[in-house]
Amino acid sequence: MSAKPLAVVILAAGVGSRMKSENPNAAKVMHPLAGRPLFNWVLDTAESLKPERIIPVIGPDMPDLAAACGPHKPVIQKTRDGTGGAVRCALPVLKGFKGNVLIVLGDAPLISAASLKKLIKARESGLLVGLSVLGAAVEDPTGYGRLITRRDGSVEAIIEERDADPKQKKINLINTGAFCVDGGRLARWVEMIVPHNAQNEFYITDLPEIAATEGFLTQSAIASDPSEIVGCNTRADLAALEFLMQQRLRAAAMAGGVTMLDPTSVYLSYDTRIGADTVIEPHVFFGPGVSIGAGCHIKAFSHLEGATLARGCSIGPFARLRPGSKLDEGVRIGNFVEIKKSKIGAHGKINHLAYVGDCTMGPDVNFSAGAITVNFDGFQKHETVIGKNVMVGSNVNLIAPLRIDDGAFIAAGSTITQNVPADSLSIARDVTKIREGWAAEFRKRKAAMAKKMKAKKTDGRKR
Ligand code: UD1
Ligand code: CA
């Protein structure tokens, strides 16, 4: 790559009115894509280029976005007067910087580092090349700026959709929005942008024509994969991006040794980690923060977030693992089981209809159907600690805070309110009372009553 120092400006101040958010100040780039903001995908790609500095341009009153910038101090664009206006806001920070300035859009999260490297190379392809623009040849160019090229392939101008004439609208070479500009000239050229378009906004896309007035050329680089260019302006765009991103994430998981019976129905997050030989059945959702060991089986319709599974675990069907779930090796979680902020020891079995929250379980525990930890008293959460090799019977309520020591048995139907010692049996339920013949007597009385009612009705009709 280029030996010249690199700075990256990320344009992210837009509110995205086309997203039709209830909050008019909501930053568009904070909409999540595979579990993390659009902006962070772009930031990640920028960071991978190891630039000298990264300057996010954000709007005022966008605390979430400011926090997402991490160590990169953002500059604030007070009036949203277009992409050219946004770059202008970054100029004071870039004063004296003579390297390459890469300008990327915060709402185009799929652009790859490989394409940006091509873009930097294009900018350095000749002494008179003042800037480069990343283009893409797409089937449907609707909505994007079009690249007007000269015979030698250099870019003469970029025309926005709304300013394009019918002939220009037919051009399918579009502007991805990423530029690489000579840092020594950027400030002067940006100051020369005038609002001449229908929207009275300053367009960064005027730069090729401005550079040409000083005898500098604009070179184009073509994105490695045309799908990289998809930007997010509407909710439909966001869905299209999610579709593309999920395809990439699934392909990467399968390339890493994961079996998916129906990949299109499995939803992954940006950070989902799945070990080799793990099998994923259809309709499984992985929220952020999930790590699955090797050789696990994730059965259909399970929902996992913030969960860590050691190797050889089996989950679902219809299991829900919430943040803080930690499963040791060989744990089995069955249908309609919810786990939250709990550690399940190796080879534990929670096979049906159970809730386990704020609990630490030793190895080899059997937590039977319908058993629950009662962890919330209406004000506070409380912990349950279960030792190893404990048998919790069906439909048991464990009222926390509670300790159950190693090897204890809890009888089915018990509501346990005090600590249970090791190797003991606890039964906390009413004794069964039996009344012989009661049910037969009850049915007889019912039948007699029904007969009487019927007779009354026919009698009435006769009269
Ligand atoms: C822009 C390009 C278009 C290109 C398309 C690619 C311009 C004028 N048009 O159009 O040629 O084909 O991207 O996706 O550049 N932003 C600011 N401040 C502003 C306005 C925008 O920071 O005042 C940021 C937005 O947050 C967004 C990015 O710039 O991340 C692009 O803005 P947007 O309004 O979405 O531009 P497009 O109409 O998509
Ligand atoms: Ca856009």
Short mmCIF file of C-alpha atoms and ligand atoms in Angstrom, two decimals:
data_model
loop_
_atom_site.label_atom_id
_atom_site.label_comp_id
_atom_site.label_asym_id
_atom_site.label_seq_id
_atom_site.Cartn_x
_atom_site.Cartn_y
_atom_site.Cartn_z
CA MET A 1 0.00 0.00 0.00
CA SER A 2 0.88 3.65 -0.27
CA ALA A 3 3.73 4.97 1.86
CA LYS A 4 1.93 8.30 2.19
CA PRO A 5 0.22 9.05 5.47
CA LEU A 6 -3.51 8.43 5.41
CA ALA A 7 -6.43 10.16 7.11
CA VAL A 8 -10.00 8.89 6.91
CA VAL A 9 -13.05 11.16 7.17
CA ILE A 10 -16.33 9.34 7.85
CA LEU A 11 -19.44 11.31 6.94
CA ALA A 12 -22.12 10.42 9.45
CA ALA A 13 -23.97 13.59 10.39
CA GLY A 14 -27.14 12.87 8.46
CA VAL A 15 -30.42 12.28 10.32
CA GLY A 16 -31.73 10.14 7.51
CA SER A 17 -35.14 11.70 7.06
CA ARG A 18 -35.96 8.96 4.54
CA MET A 19 -35.77 6.42 7.39
CA LYS A 20 -38.90 8.10 8.85
CA SER A 21 -37.79 7.83 12.46
CA GLU A 22 -40.02 9.16 15.21
CA ASN A 23 -37.01 10.95 16.67
CA PRO A 24 -35.97 13.63 14.14
CA ASN A 25 -32.45 13.75 15.61
CA ALA A 26 -31.81 10.03 15.43
CA ALA A 27 -28.51 9.38 13.68
CA LYS A 28 -29.16 7.26 10.62
CA VAL A 29 -25.83 5.47 10.90
CA MET A 30 -26.81 4.05 14.31
CA HIS A 31 -29.35 1.67 12.81
CA PRO A 32 -28.08 -1.83 13.48
CA LEU A 33 -26.84 -4.21 10.82
CA ALA A 34 -26.22 -7.77 12.04
CA GLY A 35 -26.28 -6.53 15.60
CA ARG A 36 -24.14 -3.42 15.46
CA PRO A 37 -24.52 0.10 14.07
CA LEU A 38 -23.92 0.76 10.35
CA PHE A 39 -21.32 3.29 11.48
CA ASN A 40 -19.21 0.70 13.30
CA TRP A 41 -18.91 -1.45 10.18
CA VAL A 42 -17.47 1.55 8.34
CA LEU A 43 -15.25 2.47 11.29
CA ASP A 44 -13.91 -1.09 11.43
CA THR A 45 -12.98 -1.05 7.75
CA ALA A 46 -11.34 2.37 8.19
CA GLU A 47 -9.33 1.12 11.17
CA SER A 48 -8.13 -1.91 9.20
CA LEU A 49 -6.31 0.49 6.84
CA LYS A 50 -4.26 1.71 9.81
CA PRO A 51 -4.61 5.41 9.02
CA GLU A 52 -2.80 8.12 10.93
CA ARG A 53 -6.14 9.48 12.02
CA ILE A 54 -9.87 8.92 11.64
CA ILE A 55 -12.24 11.87 11.77
CA PRO A 56 -15.93 11.05 12.10
CA VAL A 57 -18.24 13.93 11.15
CA ILE A 58 -21.39 13.70 13.25
CA GLY A 59 -24.42 15.88 13.98
CA PRO A 60 -25.09 17.79 17.19
CA ASP A 61 -27.07 15.94 19.91
CA MET A 62 -26.01 12.47 18.84
CA PRO A 63 -24.56 11.07 22.08
CA ASP A 64 -24.85 7.41 21.03
CA LEU A 65 -22.97 8.06 17.82
CA ALA A 66 -20.34 10.15 19.64
CA ALA A 67 -19.81 7.18 21.98
CA ALA A 68 -19.58 4.78 19.03
CA CYS A 69 -16.63 6.81 17.69
CA GLY A 70 -14.50 5.40 20.52
CA PRO A 71 -11.03 6.92 20.60
CA HIS A 72 -11.59 8.89 17.37
CA LYS A 73 -12.66 12.39 18.31
CA PRO A 74 -15.59 13.40 16.10
CA VAL A 75 -16.18 16.84 14.62
CA ILE A 76 -19.69 18.28 14.70
CA GLN A 77 -21.50 19.47 11.58
CA LYS A 78 -23.99 21.96 13.00
CA THR A 79 -26.01 22.64 9.83
CA ARG A 80 -26.68 19.66 7.63
CA ASP A 81 -25.75 21.33 4.34
CA GLY A 82 -24.61 18.29 2.40
CA THR A 83 -21.66 15.95 2.01
CA GLY A 84 -19.44 18.87 0.91
CA GLY A 85 -20.43 20.79 4.04
CA ALA A 86 -19.61 17.74 6.15
CA VAL A 87 -16.09 17.48 4.71
CA ARG A 88 -15.60 21.20 5.32
CA CYS A 89 -16.17 20.58 9.05
CA ALA A 90 -13.20 18.20 9.11
CA LEU A 91 -10.80 20.68 7.46
CA PRO A 92 -9.59 22.44 10.64
CA VAL A 93 -8.49 19.08 12.06
CA LEU A 94 -6.68 18.25 8.80
CA LYS A 95 -4.75 21.53 8.68
CA GLY A 96 -1.19 20.90 7.50
CA PHE A 97 -1.91 17.25 6.59
CA LYS A 98 -0.32 16.51 3.23
CA GLY A 99 -1.08 12.79 2.83
CA ASN A 100 -4.10 11.08 1.29
CA VAL A 101 -7.50 11.91 2.69
CA LEU A 102 -9.99 9.10 2.27
CA ILE A 103 -13.62 10.21 2.50
CA VAL A 104 -16.17 7.45 3.18
CA LEU A 105 -19.89 7.48 3.88
CA GLY A 106 -21.10 6.26 7.25
CA ASP A 107 -24.20 4.76 5.63
CA ALA A 108 -22.39 2.42 3.21
CA PRO A 109 -21.23 -0.39 5.50
CA LEU A 110 -20.28 -3.05 2.96
CA ILE A 111 -17.41 -1.24 1.25
CA SER A 112 -14.35 -3.42 1.66
CA ALA A 113 -10.82 -2.52 2.65
CA ALA A 114 -9.69 -4.07 -0.66
CA SER A 115 -11.80 -1.59 -2.63
CA LEU A 116 -10.54 1.34 -0.56
CA LYS A 117 -6.96 0.24 -1.18
CA LYS A 118 -7.71 0.26 -4.92
CA LEU A 119 -9.11 3.75 -4.50
CA ILE A 120 -5.92 4.98 -2.81
CA LYS A 121 -3.85 3.38 -5.57
CA ALA A 122 -5.94 5.13 -8.25
CA ARG A 123 -5.31 8.48 -6.56
CA GLU A 124 -1.57 7.83 -6.81
CA SER A 125 -1.67 6.68 -10.42
CA GLY A 126 -0.30 9.91 -11.88
CA LEU A 127 1.21 13.23 -10.89
CA LEU A 128 -1.80 15.10 -12.17
CA VAL A 129 -4.34 12.88 -10.46
CA GLY A 130 -5.73 15.10 -7.71
CA LEU A 131 -8.33 12.69 -6.48
CA SER A 132 -9.98 9.37 -7.10
CA VAL A 133 -13.54 8.17 -6.74
CA LEU A 134 -14.77 4.66 -6.08
CA GLY A 135 -17.29 3.64 -8.71
CA ALA A 136 -19.33 0.53 -9.34
CA ALA A 137 -21.13 -0.79 -12.37
CA VAL A 138 -24.58 -1.79 -11.19
CA GLU A 139 -27.72 -3.17 -12.81
CA ASP A 140 -30.01 -0.59 -11.30
CA PRO A 141 -28.34 2.78 -10.73
CA THR A 142 -31.52 4.49 -9.46
CA GLY A 143 -30.86 6.89 -6.60
CA TYR A 144 -27.09 7.05 -6.96
CA GLY A 145 -24.85 9.74 -8.44
CA ARG A 146 -23.61 8.83 -11.96
CA LEU A 147 -19.97 9.01 -13.05
CA ILE A 148 -19.53 10.92 -16.31
CA THR A 149 -16.27 9.63 -17.76
CA ARG A 150 -13.96 10.80 -20.51
CA ARG A 151 -12.54 8.61 -23.27
CA ASP A 152 -9.41 7.91 -21.18
CA GLY A 153 -11.55 6.64 -18.31
CA SER A 154 -10.99 9.63 -16.05
CA VAL A 155 -14.02 11.16 -14.37
CA GLU A 156 -15.27 14.46 -15.75
CA ALA A 157 -18.18 14.97 -13.38
CA ILE A 158 -20.58 13.28 -10.97
CA ILE A 159 -24.25 14.01 -11.52
CA GLU A 160 -26.79 13.30 -8.79
CA GLU A 161 -29.94 11.43 -9.77
CA ARG A 162 -32.16 14.44 -9.17
CA ASP A 163 -29.97 16.71 -11.32
CA ALA A 164 -29.46 14.17 -14.12
CA ASP A 165 -31.04 14.41 -17.57
CA PRO A 166 -32.71 11.32 -19.08
CA LYS A 167 -29.56 10.34 -20.97
CA GLN A 168 -27.36 10.63 -17.88
CA LYS A 169 -29.88 8.61 -15.90
CA LYS A 170 -29.15 5.66 -18.20
CA ILE A 171 -25.50 5.54 -17.09
CA ASN A 172 -24.98 2.57 -14.80
CA LEU A 173 -21.54 3.51 -13.49
CA ILE A 174 -22.32 5.01 -10.12
CA ASN A 175 -20.60 6.92 -7.35
CA THR A 176 -20.19 4.77 -4.24
CA GLY A 177 -19.50 7.95 -2.28
CA ALA A 178 -15.91 7.10 -1.36
CA PHE A 179 -13.16 9.50 -2.45
CA CYS A 180 -9.43 9.74 -1.99
CA VAL A 181 -8.12 13.30 -2.23
CA ASP A 182 -4.68 14.89 -2.15
CA GLY A 183 -4.55 16.28 1.40
CA GLY A 184 -2.51 19.27 0.28
CA ARG A 185 -5.30 20.47 -1.99
CA LEU A 186 -8.45 19.22 -0.30
CA ALA A 187 -9.13 22.35 1.75
CA ARG A 188 -8.87 24.71 -1.20
CA TRP A 189 -11.09 22.57 -3.40
CA VAL A 190 -13.74 22.07 -0.74
CA GLU A 191 -13.90 25.83 -0.13
CA MET A 192 -14.62 26.22 -3.86
CA ILE A 193 -17.81 24.10 -3.72
CA VAL A 194 -20.91 26.25 -4.23
CA PRO A 195 -24.48 25.19 -3.66
CA HIS A 196 -25.82 25.07 -7.20
CA ASN A 197 -28.12 22.07 -7.01
CA ALA A 198 -31.83 21.70 -6.43
CA GLN A 199 -31.35 21.18 -2.69
CA ASN A 200 -29.07 24.17 -1.98
CA GLU A 201 -26.61 21.73 -0.47
CA PHE A 202 -22.85 21.54 -0.90
CA TYR A 203 -22.02 18.33 -2.76
CA ILE A 204 -18.68 16.59 -2.35
CA THR A 205 -19.43 15.24 -5.82
CA ASP A 206 -18.46 18.64 -7.32
CA LEU A 207 -14.78 17.93 -6.61
CA PRO A 208 -13.89 16.39 -10.03
CA GLU A 209 -15.04 19.52 -11.88
CA ILE A 210 -13.31 21.81 -9.37
CA ALA A 211 -10.02 19.89 -9.58
CA ALA A 212 -10.23 20.07 -13.38
CA THR A 213 -10.26 23.89 -13.24
CA GLU A 214 -6.74 23.63 -11.77
CA GLY A 215 -5.64 21.02 -14.29
CA PHE A 216 -6.05 17.96 -12.05
CA LEU A 217 -7.67 14.71 -13.06
CA THR A 218 -10.05 12.43 -11.18
CA GLN A 219 -9.38 8.73 -11.58
CA SER A 220 -11.92 6.08 -10.84
CA ALA A 221 -11.43 2.76 -9.12
CA ILE A 222 -14.06 0.05 -9.39
CA ALA A 223 -15.39 -1.68 -6.29
CA SER A 224 -14.33 -5.33 -6.07
CA ASP A 225 -17.94 -6.49 -5.70
CA PRO A 226 -20.89 -4.34 -6.88
CA SER A 227 -22.93 -5.31 -3.82
CA GLU A 228 -20.43 -3.39 -1.67
CA ILE A 229 -21.90 -0.09 -2.71
CA VAL A 230 -25.37 -0.49 -1.22
CA GLY A 231 -26.02 2.58 0.91
CA CYS A 232 -28.73 2.97 3.51
CA ASN A 233 -31.30 5.67 2.85
CA THR A 234 -34.55 3.84 3.59
CA ARG A 235 -35.79 0.96 5.73
CA ALA A 236 -35.92 -1.12 2.54
CA ASP A 237 -32.22 -0.36 1.98
CA LEU A 238 -31.52 -1.45 5.56
CA ALA A 239 -33.29 -4.75 4.89
CA ALA A 240 -31.32 -5.19 1.65
CA LEU A 241 -28.08 -4.58 3.57
CA GLU A 242 -29.08 -7.08 6.25
CA PHE A 243 -29.77 -9.65 3.53
CA LEU A 244 -26.32 -9.15 2.01
CA MET A 245 -24.54 -9.09 5.35
CA GLN A 246 -26.27 -12.28 6.53
CA GLN A 247 -25.17 -14.02 3.33
CA ARG A 248 -21.57 -13.07 4.08
CA LEU A 249 -21.72 -14.10 7.73
CA ARG A 250 -23.34 -17.47 6.95
CA ALA A 251 -20.81 -18.18 4.22
CA ALA A 252 -17.96 -17.40 6.62
CA ALA A 253 -19.44 -19.66 9.32
CA MET A 254 -19.87 -22.55 6.88
CA ALA A 255 -16.35 -22.03 5.54
CA GLY A 256 -15.21 -22.40 9.15
CA GLY A 257 -16.79 -25.86 9.48
CA VAL A 258 -20.33 -25.12 10.65
CA THR A 259 -23.25 -27.12 9.23
CA MET A 260 -26.47 -25.21 8.51
CA LEU A 261 -29.48 -27.15 7.31
CA ASP A 262 -31.15 -24.03 5.94
CA PRO A 263 -28.66 -21.16 6.00
CA THR A 264 -31.21 -18.59 4.81
CA SER A 265 -33.20 -18.99 8.01
CA VAL A 266 -30.24 -18.58 10.37
CA TYR A 267 -29.49 -15.02 11.57
CA LEU A 268 -26.04 -14.22 12.83
CA SER A 269 -24.49 -11.20 14.51
CA TYR A 270 -21.26 -9.49 13.54
CA ASP A 271 -19.42 -11.21 16.40
CA THR A 272 -21.07 -14.67 16.43
CA ARG A 273 -18.43 -17.34 16.92
CA ILE A 274 -19.28 -20.97 16.16
CA GLY A 275 -16.94 -23.91 16.46
CA ALA A 276 -16.34 -26.57 13.84
CA ASP A 277 -18.80 -29.46 13.42
CA THR A 278 -21.57 -27.58 15.16
CA VAL A 279 -24.93 -28.20 13.49
CA ILE A 280 -27.50 -25.43 13.26
CA GLU A 281 -31.07 -26.34 12.43
CA PRO A 282 -33.43 -23.90 10.67
CA HIS A 283 -34.79 -20.69 12.22
CA VAL A 284 -32.13 -19.92 14.77
CA PHE A 285 -31.31 -16.34 15.80
CA PHE A 286 -27.94 -15.28 17.21
CA GLY A 287 -27.94 -11.85 18.85
CA PRO A 288 -24.65 -10.13 19.72
CA GLY A 289 -22.09 -11.76 22.00
CA VAL A 290 -22.63 -15.45 21.29
CA SER A 291 -19.78 -17.93 21.28
CA ILE A 292 -20.45 -21.61 20.57
CA GLY A 293 -17.91 -24.36 20.99
CA ALA A 294 -17.21 -27.20 18.60
CA GLY A 295 -19.60 -30.06 18.03
CA CYS A 296 -22.71 -28.40 19.44
CA HIS A 297 -26.24 -28.93 18.16
CA ILE A 298 -28.49 -25.86 17.99
CA LYS A 299 -31.98 -27.08 17.26
CA ALA A 300 -34.72 -25.22 15.41
CA PHE A 301 -36.34 -22.00 16.64
CA SER A 302 -33.78 -21.17 19.31
CA HIS A 303 -32.85 -17.59 20.25
CA LEU A 304 -29.45 -16.83 21.74
CA GLU A 305 -27.78 -13.60 22.83
CA GLY A 306 -24.76 -12.95 25.04
CA ALA A 307 -24.35 -16.69 25.62
CA THR A 308 -21.22 -18.83 25.79
CA LEU A 309 -21.42 -22.56 25.11
CA ALA A 310 -18.54 -24.95 25.62
CA ARG A 311 -18.15 -27.89 23.24
CA GLY A 312 -20.71 -30.62 22.81
CA CYS A 313 -23.79 -28.76 24.05
CA SER A 314 -27.29 -29.29 22.69
CA ILE A 315 -29.86 -26.50 22.67
CA GLY A 316 -33.54 -26.43 21.80
CA PRO A 317 -35.75 -26.76 19.89
CA PHE A 318 -37.37 -23.52 21.11
CA ALA A 319 -34.71 -22.61 23.66
CA ARG A 320 -33.89 -19.08 24.77
CA LEU A 321 -30.44 -18.22 26.06
CA ARG A 322 -30.25 -14.66 27.35
CA PRO A 323 -27.16 -12.58 28.16
CA GLY A 324 -24.84 -14.06 30.72
CA SER A 325 -25.72 -17.69 30.00
CA LYS A 326 -22.61 -19.85 30.32
CA LEU A 327 -22.86 -23.53 29.52
CA ASP A 328 -20.04 -25.92 30.31
CA GLU A 329 -19.24 -28.92 28.16
CA GLY A 330 -22.03 -31.31 27.19
CA VAL A 331 -24.94 -29.37 28.67
CA ARG A 332 -28.40 -30.18 27.28
CA ILE A 333 -31.07 -27.51 27.15
CA GLY A 334 -34.42 -28.65 25.79
CA ASN A 335 -37.63 -27.09 24.54
CA PHE A 336 -39.18 -24.00 26.13
CA VAL A 337 -36.30 -23.40 28.49
CA GLU A 338 -35.08 -19.89 29.29
CA ILE A 339 -31.66 -19.26 30.83
CA LYS A 340 -30.49 -15.84 31.99
CA LYS A 341 -27.20 -14.79 33.64
CA SER A 342 -26.50 -18.31 34.84
CA LYS A 343 -23.69 -20.81 34.74
CA ILE A 344 -24.66 -24.40 34.03
CA GLY A 345 -22.05 -26.98 35.01
CA ALA A 346 -20.83 -29.70 32.66
CA HIS A 347 -23.37 -32.30 31.51
CA GLY A 348 -26.26 -30.55 33.23
CA LYS A 349 -29.72 -31.33 31.85
CA ILE A 350 -32.54 -28.81 31.69
CA ASN A 351 -34.71 -30.54 29.19
CA HIS A 352 -38.19 -29.05 29.34
CA LEU A 353 -40.14 -25.91 30.28
CA ALA A 354 -37.86 -24.31 32.84
CA TYR A 355 -36.58 -20.88 33.88
CA VAL A 356 -33.09 -20.48 35.29
CA GLY A 357 -31.99 -16.94 36.20
CA ASP A 358 -29.12 -15.63 38.35
CA CYS A 359 -28.02 -19.15 39.14
CA THR A 360 -24.78 -21.06 39.40
CA MET A 361 -25.08 -24.80 38.91
CA GLY A 362 -22.39 -27.39 39.48
CA PRO A 363 -21.85 -30.27 37.05
CA ASP A 364 -24.31 -33.13 36.48
CA VAL A 365 -27.40 -31.36 37.75
CA ASN A 366 -30.81 -32.50 36.54
CA PHE A 367 -33.28 -29.62 36.50
CA SER A 368 -36.63 -31.20 35.64
CA ALA A 369 -39.69 -30.07 33.70
CA GLY A 370 -41.41 -26.96 34.95
CA ALA A 371 -38.82 -26.17 37.64
CA ILE A 372 -37.84 -22.52 38.06
CA THR A 373 -35.57 -20.26 40.02
CA VAL A 374 -37.67 -17.52 41.63
CA ASN A 375 -35.04 -14.84 41.37
CA PHE A 376 -37.04 -11.61 41.60
CA ASP A 377 -38.92 -10.42 44.68
CA GLY A 378 -40.47 -7.42 42.97
CA PHE A 379 -37.58 -5.15 43.93
CA GLN A 380 -34.33 -7.06 43.68
CA LYS A 381 -32.79 -10.04 41.94
CA HIS A 382 -31.42 -12.85 44.10
CA GLU A 383 -29.01 -15.70 43.43
CA THR A 384 -29.44 -19.43 43.55
CA VAL A 385 -26.39 -21.63 44.02
CA ILE A 386 -26.74 -25.32 43.22
CA GLY A 387 -23.94 -27.79 43.90
CA LYS A 388 -22.94 -30.77 41.78
CA ASN A 389 -25.04 -33.83 41.04
CA VAL A 390 -28.24 -32.29 42.39
CA MET A 391 -31.67 -33.54 41.30
CA VAL A 392 -34.30 -30.83 41.11
CA GLY A 393 -37.70 -32.47 40.56
CA SER A 394 -40.47 -31.29 38.28
CA ASN A 395 -42.35 -28.11 39.02
CA VAL A 396 -40.06 -27.01 41.81
CA ASN A 397 -39.90 -23.35 42.85
CA LEU A 398 -36.50 -22.37 44.19
CA ILE A 399 -37.10 -19.11 46.04
CA ALA A 400 -33.82 -17.18 45.97
CA PRO A 401 -31.54 -16.35 47.69
CA LEU A 402 -30.92 -20.03 48.09
CA ARG A 403 -28.16 -22.64 48.35
CA ILE A 404 -28.57 -26.29 47.48
CA ASP A 405 -25.54 -28.37 48.34
CA ASP A 406 -24.00 -31.27 46.42
CA GLY A 407 -26.01 -34.39 45.82
CA ALA A 408 -29.31 -33.13 47.24
CA PHE A 409 -32.71 -34.29 45.95
CA ILE A 410 -35.61 -31.83 45.76
CA ALA A 411 -38.96 -33.58 45.46
CA ALA A 412 -41.26 -32.65 42.60
CA GLY A 413 -43.75 -29.88 43.30
CA SER A 414 -41.74 -28.43 46.19
CA THR A 415 -41.43 -24.74 46.93
CA ILE A 416 -38.05 -24.38 48.61
CA THR A 417 -37.43 -21.32 50.77
CA GLN A 418 -34.42 -22.34 52.83
CA ASN A 419 -30.93 -23.68 52.15
CA VAL A 420 -30.70 -27.41 51.50
CA PRO A 421 -27.81 -29.50 52.89
CA ALA A 422 -25.78 -31.97 50.83
CA ASP A 423 -27.19 -35.43 50.02
CA SER A 424 -30.55 -34.67 51.67
CA LEU A 425 -34.13 -34.99 50.40
CA SER A 426 -36.39 -31.97 50.66
CA ILE A 427 -40.14 -32.21 50.23
CA ALA A 428 -42.11 -29.01 50.59
CA ARG A 429 -45.65 -29.67 49.40
CA ASP A 430 -49.06 -30.57 50.84
CA VAL A 431 -49.84 -34.23 51.59
CA THR A 432 -52.20 -35.87 49.10
CA LYS A 433 -55.76 -36.36 50.46
CA ILE A 434 -57.83 -39.11 48.78
CA ARG A 435 -61.64 -39.41 48.86
CA GLU A 436 -62.68 -42.85 47.64
CA GLY A 437 -65.59 -42.93 45.15
CA TRP A 438 -65.93 -39.14 45.02
CA ALA A 439 -65.47 -38.83 41.24
CA ALA A 440 -67.97 -41.58 40.39
CA GLU A 441 -70.53 -39.97 42.71
CA PHE A 442 -69.90 -36.58 41.09
CA ARG A 443 -70.47 -37.92 37.57
CA LYS A 444 -73.70 -39.63 38.65
CA ARG A 445 -75.09 -36.40 40.10
CA LYS A 446 -74.16 -34.50 36.91
CA ALA A 447 -75.93 -37.05 34.68
CA ALA A 448 -79.10 -36.93 36.79
CA MET A 449 -79.17 -33.14 36.62
CA ALA A 450 -78.79 -33.15 32.82
CA LYS A 451 -81.69 -35.62 32.46
CA LYS A 452 -83.96 -33.42 34.58
CA MET A 453 -83.17 -30.31 32.50
CA LYS A 454 -83.93 -32.12 29.23
CA ALA A 455 -87.31 -33.36 30.52
CA LYS A 456 -88.27 -29.81 31.55
CA LYS A 457 -87.49 -28.49 28.03
CA THR A 458 -89.60 -31.08 26.10
CA ASP A 459 -92.43 -30.55 28.59
CA GLY A 460 -92.43 -26.82 27.81
CA ARG A 461 -92.59 -27.39 24.05
CA LYS A 462 -95.58 -29.74 24.31
CA ARG A 463 -97.71 -27.10 25.99
C1 UD1 B 1 -24.47 10.21 -1.82
C2 UD1 B 1 -23.78 10.84 -3.05
C3 UD1 B 1 -24.15 10.02 -4.31
C4 UD1 B 1 -23.75 8.56 -4.11
C5 UD1 B 1 -24.37 8.01 -2.82
C6 UD1 B 1 -23.79 6.64 -2.52
C7 UD1 B 1 -23.52 13.25 -2.68
C8 UD1 B 1 -24.06 14.60 -2.97
N1 UD1 B 1 -24.20 12.22 -3.20
O1 UD1 B 1 -25.89 10.38 -2.00
O2 UD1 B 1 -23.48 10.55 -5.44
O3 UD1 B 1 -24.14 7.81 -5.23
O4 UD1 B 1 -24.08 8.85 -1.67
O5 UD1 B 1 -24.43 6.05 -1.42
O6 UD1 B 1 -22.51 13.13 -2.03
N2 UD1 B 1 -23.96 13.43 5.51
C9 UD1 B 1 -23.39 14.29 6.40
N3 UD1 B 1 -23.79 15.61 6.37
C10 UD1 B 1 -24.70 16.09 5.51
C11 UD1 B 1 -25.28 15.18 4.58
C12 UD1 B 1 -24.88 13.87 4.60
O7 UD1 B 1 -22.56 13.92 7.21
O8 UD1 B 1 -25.00 17.29 5.56
C13 UD1 B 1 -23.57 12.01 5.56
C14 UD1 B 1 -24.75 11.09 5.87
O9 UD1 B 1 -24.85 10.81 7.24
C15 UD1 B 1 -24.44 9.84 5.08
C16 UD1 B 1 -23.54 10.31 3.96
O10 UD1 B 1 -23.10 11.62 4.30
O11 UD1 B 1 -23.76 8.90 5.87
C17 UD1 B 1 -24.25 10.32 2.61
O12 UD1 B 1 -25.35 11.20 2.65
P1 UD1 B 1 -26.72 10.88 1.93
O13 UD1 B 1 -27.63 12.02 2.16
O14 UD1 B 1 -27.19 9.55 2.31
O15 UD1 B 1 -26.27 10.89 0.39
P2 UD1 B 1 -26.96 10.17 -0.83
O16 UD1 B 1 -28.18 10.93 -1.21
O17 UD1 B 1 -27.13 8.74 -0.54
CA CA B 2 -26.87 7.48 1.28
#
